[in-house]
Tab-separated table of C-alpha atoms and ligand atoms in Angstrom:
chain	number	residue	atom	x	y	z
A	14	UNK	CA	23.598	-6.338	17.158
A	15	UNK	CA	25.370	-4.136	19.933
A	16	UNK	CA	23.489	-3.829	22.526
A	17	UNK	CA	24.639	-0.015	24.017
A	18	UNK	CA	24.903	3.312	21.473
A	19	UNK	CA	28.615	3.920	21.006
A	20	UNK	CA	30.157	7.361	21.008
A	21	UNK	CA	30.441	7.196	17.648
A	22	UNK	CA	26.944	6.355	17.193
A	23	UNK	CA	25.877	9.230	19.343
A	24	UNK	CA	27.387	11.851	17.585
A	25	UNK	CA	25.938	10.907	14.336
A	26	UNK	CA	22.913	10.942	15.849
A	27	UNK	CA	22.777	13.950	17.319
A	28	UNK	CA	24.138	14.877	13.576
A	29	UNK	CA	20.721	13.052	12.336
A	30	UNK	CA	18.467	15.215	14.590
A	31	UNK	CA	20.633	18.579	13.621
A	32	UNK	CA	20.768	19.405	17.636
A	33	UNK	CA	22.087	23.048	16.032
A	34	UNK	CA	18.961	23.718	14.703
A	35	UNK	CA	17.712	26.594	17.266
A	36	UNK	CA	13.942	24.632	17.844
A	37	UNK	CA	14.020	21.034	18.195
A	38	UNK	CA	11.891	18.842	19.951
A	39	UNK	CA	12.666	16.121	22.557
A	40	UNK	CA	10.510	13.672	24.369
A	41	UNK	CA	12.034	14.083	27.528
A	42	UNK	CA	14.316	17.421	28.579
A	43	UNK	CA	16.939	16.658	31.693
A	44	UNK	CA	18.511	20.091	33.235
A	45	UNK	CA	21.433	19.202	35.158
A	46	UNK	CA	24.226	16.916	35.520
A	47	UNK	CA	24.612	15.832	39.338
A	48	UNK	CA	24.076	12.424	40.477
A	49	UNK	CA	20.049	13.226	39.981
A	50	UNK	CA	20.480	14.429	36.663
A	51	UNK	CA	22.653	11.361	35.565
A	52	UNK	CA	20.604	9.042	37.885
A	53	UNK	CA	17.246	10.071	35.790
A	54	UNK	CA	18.932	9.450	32.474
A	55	UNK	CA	20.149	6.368	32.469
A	56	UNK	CA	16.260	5.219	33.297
A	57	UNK	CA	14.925	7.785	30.812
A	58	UNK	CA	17.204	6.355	28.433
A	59	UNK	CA	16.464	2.569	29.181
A	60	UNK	CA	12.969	3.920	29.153
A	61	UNK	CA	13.436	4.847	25.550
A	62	UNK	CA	12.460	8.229	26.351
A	63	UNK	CA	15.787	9.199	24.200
A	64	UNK	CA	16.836	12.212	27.120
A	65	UNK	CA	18.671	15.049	25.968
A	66	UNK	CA	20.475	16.255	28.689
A	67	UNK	CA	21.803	20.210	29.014
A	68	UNK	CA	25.082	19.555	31.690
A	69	UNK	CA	24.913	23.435	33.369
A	70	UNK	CA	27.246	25.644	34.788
A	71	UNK	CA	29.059	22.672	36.703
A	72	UNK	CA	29.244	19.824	34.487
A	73	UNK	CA	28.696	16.716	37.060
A	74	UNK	CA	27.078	19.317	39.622
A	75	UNK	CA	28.488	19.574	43.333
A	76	UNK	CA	30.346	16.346	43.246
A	77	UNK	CA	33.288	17.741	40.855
A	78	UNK	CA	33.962	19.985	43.869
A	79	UNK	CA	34.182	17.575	46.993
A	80	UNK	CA	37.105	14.824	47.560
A	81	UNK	CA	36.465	11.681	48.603
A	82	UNK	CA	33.414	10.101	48.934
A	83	UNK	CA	33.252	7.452	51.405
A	84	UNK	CA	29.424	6.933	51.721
A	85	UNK	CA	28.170	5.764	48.383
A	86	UNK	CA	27.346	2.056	48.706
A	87	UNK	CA	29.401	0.470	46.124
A	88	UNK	CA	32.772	1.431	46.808
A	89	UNK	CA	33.898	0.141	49.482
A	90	UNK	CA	37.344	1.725	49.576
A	91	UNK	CA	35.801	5.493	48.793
A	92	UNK	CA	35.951	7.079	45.350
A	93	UNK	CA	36.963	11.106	44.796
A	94	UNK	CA	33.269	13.316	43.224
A	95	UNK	CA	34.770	13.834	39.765
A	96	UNK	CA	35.863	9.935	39.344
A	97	UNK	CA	32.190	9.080	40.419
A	98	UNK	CA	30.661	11.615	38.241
A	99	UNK	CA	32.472	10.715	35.555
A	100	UNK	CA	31.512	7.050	35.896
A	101	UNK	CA	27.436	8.177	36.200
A	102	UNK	CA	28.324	9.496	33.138
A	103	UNK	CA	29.657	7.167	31.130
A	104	UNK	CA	26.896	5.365	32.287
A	105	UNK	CA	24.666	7.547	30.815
A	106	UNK	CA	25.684	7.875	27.799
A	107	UNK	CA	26.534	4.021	27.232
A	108	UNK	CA	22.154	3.444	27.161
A	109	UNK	CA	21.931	6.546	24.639
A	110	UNK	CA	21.399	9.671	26.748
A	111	UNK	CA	22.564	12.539	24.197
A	112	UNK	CA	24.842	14.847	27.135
A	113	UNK	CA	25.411	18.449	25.777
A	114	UNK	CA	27.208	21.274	27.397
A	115	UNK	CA	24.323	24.415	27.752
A	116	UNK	CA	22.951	26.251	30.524
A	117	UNK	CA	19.004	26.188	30.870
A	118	UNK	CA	18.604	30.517	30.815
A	119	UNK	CA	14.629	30.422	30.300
A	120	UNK	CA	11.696	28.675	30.581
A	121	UNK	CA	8.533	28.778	29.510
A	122	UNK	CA	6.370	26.033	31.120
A	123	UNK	CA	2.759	27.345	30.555
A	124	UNK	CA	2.118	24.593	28.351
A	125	UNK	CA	3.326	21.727	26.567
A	126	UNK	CA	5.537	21.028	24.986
A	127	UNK	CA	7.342	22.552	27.448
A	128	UNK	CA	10.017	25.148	26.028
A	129	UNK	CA	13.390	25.580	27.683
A	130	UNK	CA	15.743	28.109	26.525
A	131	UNK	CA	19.626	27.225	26.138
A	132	UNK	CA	22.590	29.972	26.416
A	133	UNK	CA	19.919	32.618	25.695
A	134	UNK	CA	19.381	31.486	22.498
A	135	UNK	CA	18.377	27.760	21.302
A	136	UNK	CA	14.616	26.313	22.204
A	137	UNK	CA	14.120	23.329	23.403
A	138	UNK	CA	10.617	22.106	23.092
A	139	UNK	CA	9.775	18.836	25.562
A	140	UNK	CA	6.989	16.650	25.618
A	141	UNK	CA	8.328	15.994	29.592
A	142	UNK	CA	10.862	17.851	31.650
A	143	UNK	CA	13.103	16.830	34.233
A	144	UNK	CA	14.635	19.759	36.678
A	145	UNK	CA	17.837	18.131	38.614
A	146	UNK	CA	19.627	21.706	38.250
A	147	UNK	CA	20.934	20.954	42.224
A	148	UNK	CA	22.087	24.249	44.245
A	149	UNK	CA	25.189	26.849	44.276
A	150	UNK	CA	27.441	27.999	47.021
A	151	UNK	CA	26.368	30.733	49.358
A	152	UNK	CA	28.956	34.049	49.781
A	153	UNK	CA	28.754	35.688	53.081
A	154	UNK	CA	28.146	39.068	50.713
A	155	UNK	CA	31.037	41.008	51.941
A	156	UNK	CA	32.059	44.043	49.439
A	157	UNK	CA	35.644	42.689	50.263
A	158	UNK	CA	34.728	39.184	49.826
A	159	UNK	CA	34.032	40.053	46.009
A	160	UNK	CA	36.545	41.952	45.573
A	161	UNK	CA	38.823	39.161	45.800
A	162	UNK	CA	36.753	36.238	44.637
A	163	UNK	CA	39.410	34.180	42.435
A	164	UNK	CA	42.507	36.316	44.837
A	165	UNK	CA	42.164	34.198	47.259
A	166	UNK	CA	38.234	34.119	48.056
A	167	UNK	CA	36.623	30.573	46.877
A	168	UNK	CA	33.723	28.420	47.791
A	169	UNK	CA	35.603	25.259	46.764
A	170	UNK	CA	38.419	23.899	48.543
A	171	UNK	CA	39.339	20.927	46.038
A	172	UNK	CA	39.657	23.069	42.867
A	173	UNK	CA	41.762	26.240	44.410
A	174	UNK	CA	43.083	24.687	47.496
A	175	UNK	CA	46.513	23.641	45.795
A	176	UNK	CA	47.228	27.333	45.288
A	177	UNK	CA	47.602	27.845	49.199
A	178	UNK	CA	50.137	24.784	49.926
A	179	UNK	CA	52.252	25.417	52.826
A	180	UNK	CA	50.198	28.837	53.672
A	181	UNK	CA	47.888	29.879	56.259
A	182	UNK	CA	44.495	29.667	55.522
A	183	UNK	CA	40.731	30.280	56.736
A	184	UNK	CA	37.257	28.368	56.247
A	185	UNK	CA	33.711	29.486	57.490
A	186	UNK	CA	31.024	27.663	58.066
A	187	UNK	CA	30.056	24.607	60.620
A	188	UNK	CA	28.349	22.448	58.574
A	189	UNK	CA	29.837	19.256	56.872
A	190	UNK	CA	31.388	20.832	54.085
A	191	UNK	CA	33.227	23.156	55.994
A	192	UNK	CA	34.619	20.283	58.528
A	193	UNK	CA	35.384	18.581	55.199
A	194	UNK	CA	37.054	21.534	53.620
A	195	UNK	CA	38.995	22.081	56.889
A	196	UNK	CA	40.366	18.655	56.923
A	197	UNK	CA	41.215	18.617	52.973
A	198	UNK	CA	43.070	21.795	53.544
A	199	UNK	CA	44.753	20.582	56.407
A	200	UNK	CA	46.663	18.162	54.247
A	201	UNK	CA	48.148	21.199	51.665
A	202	UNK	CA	48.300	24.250	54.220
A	203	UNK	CA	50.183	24.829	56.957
A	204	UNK	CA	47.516	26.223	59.169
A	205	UNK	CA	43.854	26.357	58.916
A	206	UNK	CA	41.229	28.338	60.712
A	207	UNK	CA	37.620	27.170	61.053
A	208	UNK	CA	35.584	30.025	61.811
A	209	UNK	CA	32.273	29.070	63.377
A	210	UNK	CA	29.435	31.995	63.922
A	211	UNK	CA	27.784	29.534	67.149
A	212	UNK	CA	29.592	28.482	70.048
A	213	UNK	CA	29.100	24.477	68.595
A	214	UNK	CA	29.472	22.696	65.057
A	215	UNK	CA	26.344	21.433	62.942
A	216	UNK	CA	28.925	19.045	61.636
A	217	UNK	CA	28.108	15.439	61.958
A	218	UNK	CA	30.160	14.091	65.115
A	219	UNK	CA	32.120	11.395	62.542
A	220	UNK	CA	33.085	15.096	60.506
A	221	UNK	CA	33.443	16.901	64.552
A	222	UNK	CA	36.035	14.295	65.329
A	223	UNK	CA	38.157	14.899	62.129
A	224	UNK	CA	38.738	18.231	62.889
A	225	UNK	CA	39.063	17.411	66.190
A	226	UNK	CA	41.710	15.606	65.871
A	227	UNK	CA	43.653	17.794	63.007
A	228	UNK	CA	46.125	19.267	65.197
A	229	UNK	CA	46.747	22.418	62.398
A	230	UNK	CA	43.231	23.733	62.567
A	231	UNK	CA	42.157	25.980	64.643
A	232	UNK	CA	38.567	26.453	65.692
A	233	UNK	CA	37.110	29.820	66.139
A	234	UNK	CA	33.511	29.403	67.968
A	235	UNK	CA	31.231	32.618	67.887
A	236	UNK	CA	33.709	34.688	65.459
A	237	UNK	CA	32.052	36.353	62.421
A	238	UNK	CA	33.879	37.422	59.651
A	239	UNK	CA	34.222	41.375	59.249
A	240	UNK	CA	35.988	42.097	56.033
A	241	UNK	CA	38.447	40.329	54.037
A	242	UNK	CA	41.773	42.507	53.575
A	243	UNK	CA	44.363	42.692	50.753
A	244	UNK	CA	46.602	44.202	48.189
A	245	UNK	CA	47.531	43.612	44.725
A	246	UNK	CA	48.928	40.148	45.397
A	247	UNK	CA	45.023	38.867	46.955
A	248	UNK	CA	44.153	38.108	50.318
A	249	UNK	CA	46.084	38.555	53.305
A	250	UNK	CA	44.307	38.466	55.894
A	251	UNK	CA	40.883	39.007	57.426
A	252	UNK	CA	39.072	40.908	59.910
A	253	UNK	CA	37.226	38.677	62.230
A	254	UNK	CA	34.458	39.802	65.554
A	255	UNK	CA	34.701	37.512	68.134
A	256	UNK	CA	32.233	36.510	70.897
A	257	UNK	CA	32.876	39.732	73.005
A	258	UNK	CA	32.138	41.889	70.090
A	259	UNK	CA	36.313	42.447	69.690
A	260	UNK	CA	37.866	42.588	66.467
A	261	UNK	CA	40.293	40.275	65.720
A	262	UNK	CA	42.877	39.746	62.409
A	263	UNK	CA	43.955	36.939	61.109
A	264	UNK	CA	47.132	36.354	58.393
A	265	UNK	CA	45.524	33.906	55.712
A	266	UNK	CA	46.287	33.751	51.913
A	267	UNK	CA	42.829	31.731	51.524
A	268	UNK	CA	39.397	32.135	52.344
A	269	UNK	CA	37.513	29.861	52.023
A	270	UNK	CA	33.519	30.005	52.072
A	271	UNK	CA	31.142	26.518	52.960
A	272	UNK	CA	28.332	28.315	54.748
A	273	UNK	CA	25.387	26.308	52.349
A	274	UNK	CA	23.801	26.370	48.629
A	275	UNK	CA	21.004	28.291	47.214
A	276	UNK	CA	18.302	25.773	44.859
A	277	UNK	CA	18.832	26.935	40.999
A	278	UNK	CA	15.311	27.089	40.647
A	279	UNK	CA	14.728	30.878	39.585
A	280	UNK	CA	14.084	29.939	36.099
A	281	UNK	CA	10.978	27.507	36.920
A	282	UNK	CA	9.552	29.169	39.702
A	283	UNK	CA	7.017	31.433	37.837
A	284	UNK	CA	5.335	27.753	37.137
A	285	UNK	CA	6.000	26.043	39.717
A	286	UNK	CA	5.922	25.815	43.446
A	287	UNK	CA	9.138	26.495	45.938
A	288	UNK	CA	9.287	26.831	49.190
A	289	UNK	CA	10.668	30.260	50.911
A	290	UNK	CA	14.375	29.366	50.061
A	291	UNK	CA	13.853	27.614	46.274
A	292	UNK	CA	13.742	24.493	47.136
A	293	UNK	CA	10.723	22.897	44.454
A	294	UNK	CA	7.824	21.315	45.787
A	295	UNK	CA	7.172	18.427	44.842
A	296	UNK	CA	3.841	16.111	45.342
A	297	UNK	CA	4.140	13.779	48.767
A	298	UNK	CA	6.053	11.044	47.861
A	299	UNK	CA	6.668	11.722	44.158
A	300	UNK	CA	8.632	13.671	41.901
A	301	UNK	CA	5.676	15.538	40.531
A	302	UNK	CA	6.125	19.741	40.668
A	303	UNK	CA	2.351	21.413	40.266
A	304	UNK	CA	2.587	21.393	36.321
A	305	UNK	CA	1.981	18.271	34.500
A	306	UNK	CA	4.716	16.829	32.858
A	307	UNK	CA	7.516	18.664	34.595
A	308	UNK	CA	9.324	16.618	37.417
A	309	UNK	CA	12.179	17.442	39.805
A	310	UNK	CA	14.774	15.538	41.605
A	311	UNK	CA	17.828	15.715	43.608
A	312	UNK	CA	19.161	18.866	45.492
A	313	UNK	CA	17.109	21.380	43.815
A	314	UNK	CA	14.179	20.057	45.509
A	315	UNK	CA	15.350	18.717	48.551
A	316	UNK	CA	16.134	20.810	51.558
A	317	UNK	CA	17.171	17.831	53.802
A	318	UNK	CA	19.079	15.273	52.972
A	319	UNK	CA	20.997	16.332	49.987
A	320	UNK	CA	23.144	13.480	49.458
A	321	UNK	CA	24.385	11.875	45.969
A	322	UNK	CA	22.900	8.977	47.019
A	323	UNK	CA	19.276	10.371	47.800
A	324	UNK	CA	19.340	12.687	45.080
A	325	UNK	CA	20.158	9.618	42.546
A	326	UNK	CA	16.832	7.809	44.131
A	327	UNK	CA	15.407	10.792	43.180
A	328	UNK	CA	16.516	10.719	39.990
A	329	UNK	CA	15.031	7.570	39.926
A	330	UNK	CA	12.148	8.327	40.679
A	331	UNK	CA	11.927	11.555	38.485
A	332	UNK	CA	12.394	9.081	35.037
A	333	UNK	CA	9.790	6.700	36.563
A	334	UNK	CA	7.330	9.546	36.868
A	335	UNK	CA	8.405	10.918	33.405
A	336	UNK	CA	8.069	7.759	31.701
A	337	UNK	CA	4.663	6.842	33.246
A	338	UNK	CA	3.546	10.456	32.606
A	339	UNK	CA	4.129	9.792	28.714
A	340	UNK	CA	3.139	7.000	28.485
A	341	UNK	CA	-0.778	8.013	29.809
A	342	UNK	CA	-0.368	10.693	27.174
A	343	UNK	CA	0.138	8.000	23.863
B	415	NDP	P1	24.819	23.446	56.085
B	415	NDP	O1	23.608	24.241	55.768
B	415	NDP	O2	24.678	22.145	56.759
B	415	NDP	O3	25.792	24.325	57.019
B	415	NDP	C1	26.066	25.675	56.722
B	415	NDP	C2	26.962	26.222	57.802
B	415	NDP	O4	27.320	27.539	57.447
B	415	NDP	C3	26.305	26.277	59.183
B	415	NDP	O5	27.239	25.970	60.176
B	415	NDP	C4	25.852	27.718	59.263
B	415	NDP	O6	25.844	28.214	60.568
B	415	NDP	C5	26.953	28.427	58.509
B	415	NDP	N1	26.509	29.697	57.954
B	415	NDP	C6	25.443	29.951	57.150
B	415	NDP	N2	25.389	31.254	56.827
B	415	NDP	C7	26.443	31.840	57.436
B	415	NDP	C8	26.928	33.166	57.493
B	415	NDP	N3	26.326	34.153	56.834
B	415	NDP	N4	28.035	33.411	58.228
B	415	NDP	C9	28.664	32.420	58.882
B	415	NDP	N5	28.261	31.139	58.877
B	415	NDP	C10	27.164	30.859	58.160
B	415	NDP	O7	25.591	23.347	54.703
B	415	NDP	P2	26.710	22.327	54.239
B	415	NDP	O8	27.073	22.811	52.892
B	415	NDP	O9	27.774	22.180	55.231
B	415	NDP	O10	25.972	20.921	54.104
B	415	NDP	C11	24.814	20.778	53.291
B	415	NDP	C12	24.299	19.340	53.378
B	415	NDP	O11	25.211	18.460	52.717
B	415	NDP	C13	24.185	18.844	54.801
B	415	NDP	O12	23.036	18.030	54.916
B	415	NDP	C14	25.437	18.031	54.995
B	415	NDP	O13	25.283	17.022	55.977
B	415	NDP	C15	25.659	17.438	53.610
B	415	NDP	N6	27.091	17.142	53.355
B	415	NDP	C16	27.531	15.861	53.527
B	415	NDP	C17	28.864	15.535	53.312
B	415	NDP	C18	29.300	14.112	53.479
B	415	NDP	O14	28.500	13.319	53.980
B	415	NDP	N7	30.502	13.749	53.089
B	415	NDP	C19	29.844	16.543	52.893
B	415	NDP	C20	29.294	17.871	52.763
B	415	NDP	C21	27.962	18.133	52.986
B	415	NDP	P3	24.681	27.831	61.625
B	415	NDP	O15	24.986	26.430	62.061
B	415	NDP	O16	24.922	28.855	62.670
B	415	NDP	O17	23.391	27.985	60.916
């Protein structure tokens, strides 16, 4: 007897449960495809809570959009986000998780089984629910900075960075992604400012030092970004205020925005609890939300670590929860 599903078997499965039908019903609903989402399937799935999982927006969540990964324990010599997500999923799939493309558009969590809407128009009915839906890129909210989203505005250096090799270019934000994003662009542009709104970085030192060291970025402390300008070609340049309240313009072909993520909670949060920015609450210590039956894990609930690696404990945790949830209900 094989031990895992194959493809093969998979899709007849899904065949075997129709999954076009526009109700069916699941024991145990994943949203989400980061390392929580994945994380939580392969227990649900060794669990044999048969998961159906709806990938989002951003198949293999924030991770498809960052380069190397260095602090994962288990590879030792780094791995890029997409390889890694890839591999989680794989992973999931190999113990039977059933991993559909769909966005979770509505939910309706009043009671069970719990029914989650997909694209607007197929119902999911759960007997559990897992949220692991993670968190989107902030804009800065500039009329100009829309204007050319896709011309040259972007909140991901890895996917759209190639496009500006050997140009100038701009990133905002002092966290670790931006550091990151500075550095990664580094390596394709020929110059990159960092524009920082505080006179410091809230990049970790190990991330400070990289750009530090870069000797084709440019830091600019206190400067606050103005307007974007352009023409019919995209961005050229931008309009920055500096610490003396002067304007300043910079030539760039890119800008790039990694000023922090926004929970994709909206959905849930008529049912459940968040906190002032959307992060879910959860119950101390647990991945229990305030309705029975309906857990959450990884970034979407978690304003302060956000790592893949806490986020797949979470996970974790989230199938433990699920499973034991279940199981009091048989
Ligand atoms: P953060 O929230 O850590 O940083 C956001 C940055 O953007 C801050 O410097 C903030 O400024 C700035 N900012 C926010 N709003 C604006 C605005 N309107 N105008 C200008 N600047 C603005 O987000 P990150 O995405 O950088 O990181 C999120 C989490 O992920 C962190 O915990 C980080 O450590 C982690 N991470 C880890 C990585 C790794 O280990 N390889 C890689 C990337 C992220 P201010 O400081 O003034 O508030």
């Amino acid at each position: 007897m094989a031990l895992f599903k194959t493809l093969e078997n998979q899709e007849e499965e899904n065949k075997a449960r129709s999954v076009d039908a526009e109700v069916e019903k699941v024991k145990c609903l994943i949203v989400g495809s980061g390392p929580a989402g994945y994380t939580a399937a392969i227990y649900a799935a060794r669990a044999n809570l048969n998961p159906v999982m709806y990938e989002g927006l951003e198949p293999g969540g924030q991770l498809t959009t960052t380069t190397d990964v260095e602090n994962y324990p288990g590879y030792p010599e780094g791995v890029t986000g997409p390889v890694m997500m890839e591999d989680f999923k794989k992973q999931a799939q190999r113990f039977g998780t059933d991993v559909r493309f769909g966005l979770a558009t509505a939910a309706d969590l009043s009671k069970r089984p719990f029914k989650v809407t997909i694209d607007g128009k197929k119902v999911i009915e759960a007997d559990s629910l897992i949220i692991a839906t993670g968190a989107t890129a902030k804009y800065l909210g500039l009329e100009s900075e829309e204007k050319y989203k896709g011309q040259g505005v972007s909140a991901c250096a890895t996917c759209d960075g190639f496009f500006y090799k050997g140009k100038d270019v701009a990133v905002v934000g002092g966290g670790d992604t931006a550091a990151e994003e500075a550095t990664y662009l580094a390596g394709i542009c020929n110059k990159v400012y960092l524009i920082i709104r505080k006179d410091h970085m809230r990049a970790s030192k190990v991330m400070q030092e990289r750009v530090k060291k870069t000797k084709n970025i440019e830091v600019l402390f206190e400067h606050n970004t103005k307007e974007i300008v352009g023409d019919t070609s995209g961005v050229t340049g931008a309009i920055l205020t500096n610490g003396k309240g002067e304007d300043v313009k910079i030539d760039i072909h890119g800008f790039f925005v990694a000023i922090g993520h926004k929970p994709n909670s909206d959905i849930f949060k008529e049912y459940i609890d968040t906190d002032e920015v959307g992060y879910i609450t959860t119950e101390p210590d647990t991945t229990k939300t305030k309705v029975p039956g309906v857990f959450a894990c990884g970034d979407v609930m978690d304003p302060h670590y956000r790592q893949a690696v806490t986020a797949a404990g979470s996970g974790c945790r989230a199938a433990i929860d699920a499973e034991r949830f279940l199981g009091a209900q048989e």
